[in-house]
Coordinates of C-alpha atoms and ligand atoms in Angstrom, one line a residue:
M13 CA -20.3 -7.9 43.3
K14 CA -21.5 -10.4 40.8
S15 CA -23.6 -13.2 42.3
L16 CA -22.1 -16.7 42.0
V17 CA -25.2 -17.9 40.1
E18 CA -24.7 -15.3 37.4
T19 CA -22.7 -16.0 34.2
D20 CA -21.0 -13.6 32.0
E21 CA -22.4 -12.7 28.5
L22 CA -21.1 -15.9 27.0
G23 CA -22.5 -18.1 29.7
F24 CA -19.3 -18.7 31.8
Y25 CA -19.3 -19.1 35.6
G26 CA -15.7 -18.1 36.0
K27 CA -13.8 -20.7 34.0
F28 CA -16.6 -23.1 33.3
G29 CA -19.7 -23.0 31.1
G30 CA -20.2 -21.5 27.6
A31 CA -22.0 -22.8 24.6
Y32 CA -20.0 -25.3 22.5
I33 CA -22.5 -26.1 19.8
P34 CA -22.5 -26.8 16.0
E35 CA -23.2 -23.8 13.8
L36 CA -26.6 -25.4 12.8
L37 CA -27.9 -25.1 16.4
Y38 CA -26.8 -21.5 16.9
P39 CA -30.1 -19.9 15.9
A40 CA -32.1 -22.3 18.1
V41 CA -29.9 -21.7 21.2
E42 CA -29.9 -17.9 20.6
E43 CA -33.7 -17.9 20.3
L44 CA -33.9 -19.8 23.6
R45 CA -31.5 -17.5 25.3
K46 CA -33.4 -14.4 24.3
A47 CA -36.7 -16.0 25.3
Y48 CA -35.4 -17.0 28.7
L49 CA -34.1 -13.5 29.4
K50 CA -37.4 -12.0 28.3
Y51 CA -39.8 -14.2 30.2
K52 CA -37.7 -14.7 33.4
D53 CA -38.8 -11.2 34.5
D54 CA -42.3 -11.3 32.8
T55 CA -45.1 -11.2 35.3
S56 CA -47.6 -13.3 33.3
F57 CA -45.0 -16.0 32.8
E58 CA -44.1 -15.9 36.5
D59 CA -47.8 -16.2 37.5
E60 CA -48.4 -19.1 35.2
F61 CA -45.3 -20.9 36.4
K62 CA -46.0 -20.3 40.1
A63 CA -49.7 -21.4 39.7
L64 CA -48.7 -24.7 38.2
L65 CA -46.0 -25.3 40.8
K66 CA -48.7 -24.8 43.4
D67 CA -51.7 -26.7 42.1
Y68 CA -50.1 -29.2 39.8
V69 CA -46.8 -30.1 41.4
G70 CA -48.0 -29.6 45.0
R71 CA -45.7 -26.8 46.2
P72 CA -44.5 -25.6 48.6
T73 CA -43.1 -29.0 49.5
P74 CA -42.8 -29.5 53.3
L75 CA -39.7 -28.8 55.3
Y76 CA -39.8 -31.7 57.7
Y77 CA -38.0 -31.7 61.0
S78 CA -36.5 -35.2 61.4
E79 CA -36.5 -36.0 65.1
K80 CA -34.8 -39.4 64.5
L81 CA -31.9 -38.0 62.5
S82 CA -31.5 -35.1 64.9
E83 CA -31.3 -37.4 67.9
K84 CA -28.8 -39.7 66.1
Y85 CA -26.5 -37.0 64.7
G86 CA -27.1 -33.9 66.9
G87 CA -28.2 -30.5 65.6
K88 CA -31.6 -29.8 64.0
I89 CA -31.9 -31.8 60.8
Y90 CA -34.6 -30.9 58.3
L91 CA -35.6 -32.8 55.2
K92 CA -36.8 -30.7 52.2
R93 CA -39.4 -33.0 50.8
E94 CA -39.0 -32.9 47.0
D95 CA -40.0 -36.5 47.1
L96 CA -43.5 -35.3 47.5
C97 CA -43.6 -33.4 44.1
H98 CA -45.9 -34.8 41.4
T99 CA -44.0 -37.6 39.6
G100 CA -41.9 -38.2 42.7
A101 CA -38.9 -35.9 42.3
H102 CA -37.7 -32.3 41.9
K103 CA -37.3 -32.7 38.1
I104 CA -40.9 -31.6 37.4
N105 CA -40.1 -28.0 38.6
N106 CA -37.8 -27.5 35.7
T107 CA -39.9 -29.3 33.0
I108 CA -42.8 -27.0 33.9
G109 CA -40.6 -23.9 33.4
Q110 CA -39.2 -25.1 30.1
I111 CA -42.6 -26.3 28.6
L112 CA -44.1 -22.9 29.4
L113 CA -41.1 -21.3 27.5
A114 CA -41.7 -23.8 24.6
K115 CA -45.3 -22.7 24.5
R116 CA -44.3 -19.0 24.3
L117 CA -42.0 -19.9 21.4
N118 CA -44.9 -21.7 19.6
K119 CA -43.1 -25.0 19.6
T120 CA -45.1 -28.1 19.1
Q121 CA -42.6 -30.9 19.4
I122 CA -40.4 -31.6 22.4
V123 CA -37.3 -33.8 22.5
A124 CA -35.4 -35.0 25.5
E125 CA -33.1 -37.8 26.7
T126 CA -33.4 -39.8 29.9
G127 CA -31.2 -42.2 31.8
A128 CA -33.1 -43.6 34.7
G129 CA -36.4 -42.4 33.1
Q130 CA -37.2 -39.8 35.7
H131 CA -36.6 -36.8 33.4
G132 CA -38.4 -38.7 30.6
V133 CA -41.4 -39.2 32.9
A134 CA -41.4 -35.5 34.0
T135 CA -41.1 -34.4 30.3
A136 CA -43.8 -36.7 29.1
T137 CA -46.0 -35.5 31.9
V138 CA -45.8 -31.8 31.0
C139 CA -46.2 -32.6 27.3
A140 CA -49.4 -34.3 28.1
L141 CA -50.5 -31.4 30.2
L142 CA -49.9 -28.9 27.4
G143 CA -50.8 -31.2 24.5
M144 CA -47.3 -31.3 22.8
E145 CA -45.7 -34.1 20.9
C146 CA -43.0 -35.7 23.0
I147 CA -40.0 -37.8 21.8
I148 CA -37.7 -39.3 24.4
Y149 CA -34.4 -40.9 23.6
M150 CA -33.2 -43.6 26.0
G151 CA -30.2 -46.0 25.9
E152 CA -31.3 -49.5 25.0
K153 CA -29.6 -50.8 28.2
D154 CA -31.4 -48.3 30.4
M155 CA -34.7 -49.2 28.8
E156 CA -34.3 -52.7 30.1
R157 CA -33.0 -51.6 33.6
Q158 CA -35.8 -49.0 34.0
A159 CA -38.7 -50.8 32.4
P160 CA -41.4 -49.3 34.7
N161 CA -40.5 -45.8 33.7
V162 CA -40.5 -46.7 30.0
Q163 CA -44.1 -47.9 30.6
R164 CA -45.0 -44.7 32.3
I165 CA -43.5 -42.5 29.6
K166 CA -45.4 -44.5 26.9
Y167 CA -48.7 -44.5 28.8
L168 CA -48.4 -40.7 29.0
G169 CA -48.5 -40.6 25.3
A170 CA -44.8 -40.0 24.5
K171 CA -42.7 -41.9 22.0
V172 CA -39.5 -43.7 23.3
I173 CA -36.7 -44.2 20.8
P174 CA -33.9 -46.6 21.9
A175 CA -30.3 -45.3 21.6
V176 CA -28.3 -48.3 20.3
S177 CA -24.8 -46.8 19.9
G178 CA -21.9 -46.9 22.3
S179 CA -22.6 -48.2 25.7
K180 CA -26.4 -47.8 25.1
T181 CA -26.8 -45.6 28.1
L182 CA -27.4 -41.9 29.0
K183 CA -24.6 -40.2 27.1
D184 CA -25.5 -42.1 24.0
A185 CA -29.2 -41.1 24.4
T186 CA -28.0 -37.5 24.8
N187 CA -26.0 -37.7 21.6
E188 CA -29.0 -39.0 19.7
A189 CA -31.3 -36.3 21.1
I190 CA -28.8 -33.6 20.1
R191 CA -28.7 -35.2 16.6
H192 CA -32.5 -35.1 16.4
W193 CA -32.4 -31.4 17.4
I194 CA -29.8 -30.6 14.7
N195 CA -32.0 -32.3 12.1
N196 CA -35.1 -30.6 13.4
P197 CA -34.1 -27.2 14.7
D198 CA -37.7 -26.2 15.3
T199 CA -38.0 -28.8 18.0
F200 CA -37.6 -27.7 21.6
Y201 CA -34.9 -29.6 23.4
L202 CA -35.8 -29.9 27.0
I203 CA -32.7 -30.6 29.2
G204 CA -33.2 -32.2 32.6
S205 CA -30.3 -30.9 34.6
V206 CA -27.9 -27.9 34.9
V207 CA -25.9 -29.1 32.0
G208 CA -25.7 -28.4 28.3
P209 CA -24.9 -25.2 26.4
H210 CA -25.7 -21.8 27.9
P211 CA -28.5 -20.8 28.7
Y212 CA -29.5 -24.2 29.9
P213 CA -27.5 -24.4 33.1
S214 CA -28.6 -20.9 34.3
M215 CA -32.2 -21.5 33.2
V216 CA -32.5 -24.9 34.9
A217 CA -30.9 -23.6 38.1
Y218 CA -33.4 -20.7 38.1
F219 CA -36.4 -22.9 37.6
Q220 CA -35.2 -25.1 40.5
S221 CA -34.4 -22.1 42.8
V222 CA -37.9 -22.3 44.1
I223 CA -36.5 -25.0 46.5
S224 CA -34.1 -22.6 48.4
E225 CA -36.7 -19.8 48.2
E226 CA -39.1 -22.0 50.1
I227 CA -36.4 -23.1 52.6
I228 CA -35.8 -19.5 53.6
R229 CA -39.5 -18.8 54.2
Q230 CA -40.0 -22.1 56.0
L231 CA -37.0 -21.6 58.3
Q232 CA -38.1 -18.1 59.2
E233 CA -41.4 -19.6 60.3
K234 CA -40.0 -22.6 62.1
E235 CA -36.8 -21.3 63.6
G236 CA -36.9 -17.6 63.3
V237 CA -33.6 -17.5 61.2
N238 CA -32.9 -16.3 57.7
H239 CA -30.7 -19.2 56.6
P240 CA -29.6 -22.7 57.7
D241 CA -26.0 -23.5 58.7
K242 CA -25.6 -26.2 56.2
V243 CA -27.4 -27.4 53.0
I244 CA -26.7 -30.9 51.7
A245 CA -27.7 -32.2 48.2
C246 CA -26.7 -35.0 45.9
V247 CA -25.2 -34.1 42.5
G248 CA -25.8 -36.0 39.2
G249 CA -25.8 -33.2 36.7
G250 CA -26.6 -31.0 39.7
S251 CA -30.1 -29.5 39.3
N252 CA -31.5 -30.4 42.7
A253 CA -28.3 -29.1 44.4
A254 CA -28.3 -25.9 42.3
G255 CA -32.0 -25.3 43.4
A256 CA -31.3 -26.1 47.1
F257 CA -28.1 -23.9 47.2
Y258 CA -29.4 -21.1 44.9
H259 CA -30.2 -18.3 47.4
F260 CA -27.4 -19.3 49.7
Y261 CA -24.4 -19.2 47.3
D262 CA -23.8 -15.6 48.2
V263 CA -24.4 -16.1 51.9
P264 CA -20.9 -17.2 53.1
E265 CA -22.2 -18.3 56.6
V266 CA -24.0 -21.2 54.9
D267 CA -21.9 -24.3 54.3
L268 CA -22.9 -25.9 51.0
I269 CA -22.1 -29.6 50.6
A270 CA -22.5 -31.4 47.2
V271 CA -22.5 -35.2 47.3
E272 CA -21.4 -37.3 44.4
A273 CA -21.6 -41.0 43.7
G274 CA -18.5 -42.9 44.9
G275 CA -19.9 -46.1 43.4
L276 CA -17.7 -49.0 44.5
G277 CA -15.0 -46.4 45.7
V278 CA -13.6 -43.3 44.1
K279 CA -10.3 -45.2 43.3
S280 CA -12.1 -48.4 42.2
G281 CA -12.5 -47.4 38.5
K282 CA -16.3 -47.9 39.1
S283 CA -17.7 -44.6 40.3
A284 CA -19.3 -41.4 39.1
A285 CA -17.2 -39.1 41.3
T286 CA -16.9 -36.4 38.6
A287 CA -15.7 -33.5 40.7
Q288 CA -12.9 -35.5 42.2
L289 CA -11.9 -37.6 39.2
G290 CA -12.9 -35.2 36.4
K291 CA -10.7 -33.1 34.2
P292 CA -11.8 -30.0 32.3
G293 CA -13.2 -30.6 28.8
V294 CA -16.3 -30.2 26.7
I295 CA -19.3 -32.5 27.2
H296 CA -22.8 -31.9 25.7
G297 CA -22.1 -28.3 24.8
S298 CA -20.4 -27.0 28.0
Y299 CA -16.9 -26.6 29.2
T300 CA -16.8 -28.4 32.6
L301 CA -15.4 -31.3 34.6
L302 CA -15.9 -34.7 33.1
M303 CA -14.5 -38.2 33.6
Q304 CA -12.2 -38.9 30.7
D305 CA -9.2 -41.1 29.8
E306 CA -5.8 -39.9 28.7
F307 CA -7.1 -39.6 25.1
G308 CA -10.1 -37.4 26.1
Q309 CA -12.5 -40.3 25.7
I310 CA -15.4 -40.2 28.2
T311 CA -15.1 -43.0 30.7
E312 CA -18.2 -45.0 31.6
P313 CA -19.5 -44.0 35.1
H314 CA -20.9 -46.3 37.7
S315 CA -23.4 -45.7 40.5
I316 CA -26.1 -47.8 42.1
S317 CA -28.4 -44.8 41.5
A318 CA -29.1 -44.2 37.9
G319 CA -29.7 -40.5 38.5
L320 CA -26.1 -39.9 39.6
D321 CA -24.6 -42.2 36.9
Y322 CA -23.4 -39.3 34.6
P323 CA -19.8 -38.6 33.6
G324 CA -20.1 -34.8 33.8
I325 CA -21.2 -32.2 36.2
G326 CA -22.9 -28.8 35.6
P327 CA -20.5 -25.8 35.1
L328 CA -21.9 -23.9 38.1
H329 CA -20.8 -26.9 40.3
A330 CA -17.5 -27.3 38.6
E331 CA -16.8 -23.6 39.3
T332 CA -18.0 -23.4 42.9
I333 CA -16.4 -26.7 43.9
H334 CA -13.1 -25.6 42.2
S335 CA -13.2 -22.3 44.0
G336 CA -13.9 -23.9 47.4
R337 CA -17.3 -22.3 47.9
V338 CA -18.9 -25.7 47.8
D339 CA -17.5 -28.8 49.6
C340 CA -17.8 -32.1 47.7
I341 CA -18.0 -35.5 49.3
A342 CA -18.3 -38.9 47.6
I343 CA -20.5 -41.6 49.1
N344 CA -20.3 -45.2 48.0
D345 CA -23.1 -47.5 46.9
D346 CA -23.2 -49.5 50.2
K347 CA -23.5 -46.4 52.4
A348 CA -26.3 -45.0 50.3
L349 CA -28.2 -48.3 50.7
D350 CA -27.7 -48.3 54.5
H351 CA -29.1 -44.8 54.8
A352 CA -32.1 -45.5 52.6
S353 CA -32.9 -48.4 54.9
F354 CA -32.4 -46.2 58.1
L355 CA -34.7 -43.5 56.9
A356 CA -37.4 -46.0 55.8
K357 CA -37.4 -47.8 59.2
S358 CA -37.0 -44.7 61.4
E359 CA -39.1 -42.1 59.7
G360 CA -41.3 -44.1 57.3
I361 CA -39.9 -42.3 54.3
I362 CA -38.4 -44.4 51.5
P363 CA -35.9 -42.0 49.8
A364 CA -34.6 -42.3 46.2
L365 CA -31.2 -43.9 46.1
E366 CA -29.8 -40.6 44.8
S367 CA -31.1 -38.7 47.8
S368 CA -29.7 -41.5 50.1
H369 CA -26.2 -40.4 49.1
A370 CA -27.0 -36.9 50.6
L371 CA -28.3 -38.5 53.9
A372 CA -25.1 -40.6 54.2
V373 CA -22.9 -37.4 54.5
L374 CA -24.2 -37.1 58.1
D375 CA -21.7 -39.7 59.0
H376 CA -18.9 -37.4 57.9
L377 CA -19.8 -34.2 59.6
K378 CA -19.0 -32.6 63.0
I379 CA -22.3 -31.3 64.0
K380 CA -22.7 -28.6 66.6
K381 CA -25.6 -28.4 69.0
D382 CA -28.4 -26.3 67.6
E383 CA -26.8 -26.2 64.2
I384 CA -29.6 -26.2 61.5
I385 CA -29.0 -28.6 58.6
V386 CA -31.2 -29.0 55.6
I387 CA -30.9 -32.1 53.4
N388 CA -32.6 -31.9 50.1
L389 CA -34.6 -35.2 49.7
S390 CA -34.6 -35.0 45.9
G391 CA -37.0 -37.9 45.2
R392 CA -38.8 -40.9 46.5
G393 CA -37.7 -44.5 46.3
D394 CA -40.6 -46.2 44.6
K395 CA -38.5 -46.4 41.4
D396 CA -35.7 -48.1 43.3
M397 CA -37.7 -50.8 45.1
S398 CA -36.1 -53.7 43.1
T399 CA -32.6 -52.5 44.0
L400 CA -33.5 -51.8 47.6
T401 CA -35.2 -55.2 48.2
Q402 CA -32.3 -57.1 46.5
N403 CA -30.0 -55.5 49.1
M404 CA -32.1 -56.1 52.2
E405 CA -30.4 -57.9 55.0
Ligands
PLP30 C1 -32.3 -37.2 38.4 C2 -32.3 -37.3 39.8 C3 -31.2 -36.8 40.5 C4 -29.9 -36.2 39.8 O1 -30.1 -35.1 39.0 P1 -29.6 -33.7 39.5 O2 -29.8 -32.9 38.2 O3 -28.2 -33.8 39.9 O4 -30.5 -33.2 40.6 C5 -31.2 -36.8 41.9 N1 -32.2 -37.3 42.6 C6 -33.3 -37.8 41.9 C7 -34.4 -38.3 42.8 C8 -33.4 -37.8 40.5 O5 -34.5 -38.3 39.9

């Protein structure tokens, strides 16, 4: 039987996926697809990727048993510490993989977009590492909201270009980055999540799959089991969730729970609950679920966490949530804030606001004694300190 993480020839996971791109980009996307298939199973590529993950990113990241969460909720609750990766989140796993592919393709210029700036920082970081020119598009409004990350990106030697169209946020920056790519097809477009045209969703999920690979090894060591009972991860585009779920999609005993941003409430008109509110359509080159109005215009999402503030969701998640393999729960802004505060005060770990949504799902589960639960702590909260302190009681 075909694995749930595999697509067909055209890049579809069941109904969702594909590559909806302008004719001009076809050669670039085809070149990338071939390179990905070639190097995915190439030992020297694999060795270089794994060596950087180990010595540059700091992998394996710990699987930390949280006594406080286990006491409060029951079961055995583990945190997969992606917050301890270099640059503070899981995003660097993928940017390392893609920059090594860009090098194999003899590319010298990298273009990317960023919303909160986390993917921009991870991209600027690997471009500095490999000596490549780096251009980051960012919505003008996001540049104001995320000023510290703009500074980091510039300090790393990258160029930041403001996107001034539309709502001046992530989807506008993405449109500008794609435009840049169309005008400069020799540029390597480095996408930050499991979104975009095939092969990006498969490729990004594969580069992030190191997360579940490590979880398996670490649970064998700590608990003597081959898999957890539940894995929980937040979903913006869905790359940290795809990585944490990857080796468990085809193990039906493992419950997979995706957590999206409920914002001020799923029915409030101010949320980013794409799986629940979205309808099928094409966004940024892929057929998937997206939040749109009756005329097919993309609706503006809202979440307190910039990383979840995206109107689409990766096609792998659209398919697996649609089929019922993955459960999806929305968590509102206020609950995410409460759980960030609880983890900080009880464990001394300040989580990213995105990851705090995953923690908050614990309030919604019936947990059996001895059940093993892994929560993917996708990033650390340093970038969120101003929001976190404004909401301190
Ligand atoms: C960007 C980001 C996310 C959301 O992106 P995914 O592709 O859904 O993982 C989640 N957590 C953190 C810390 C992020 O920086």
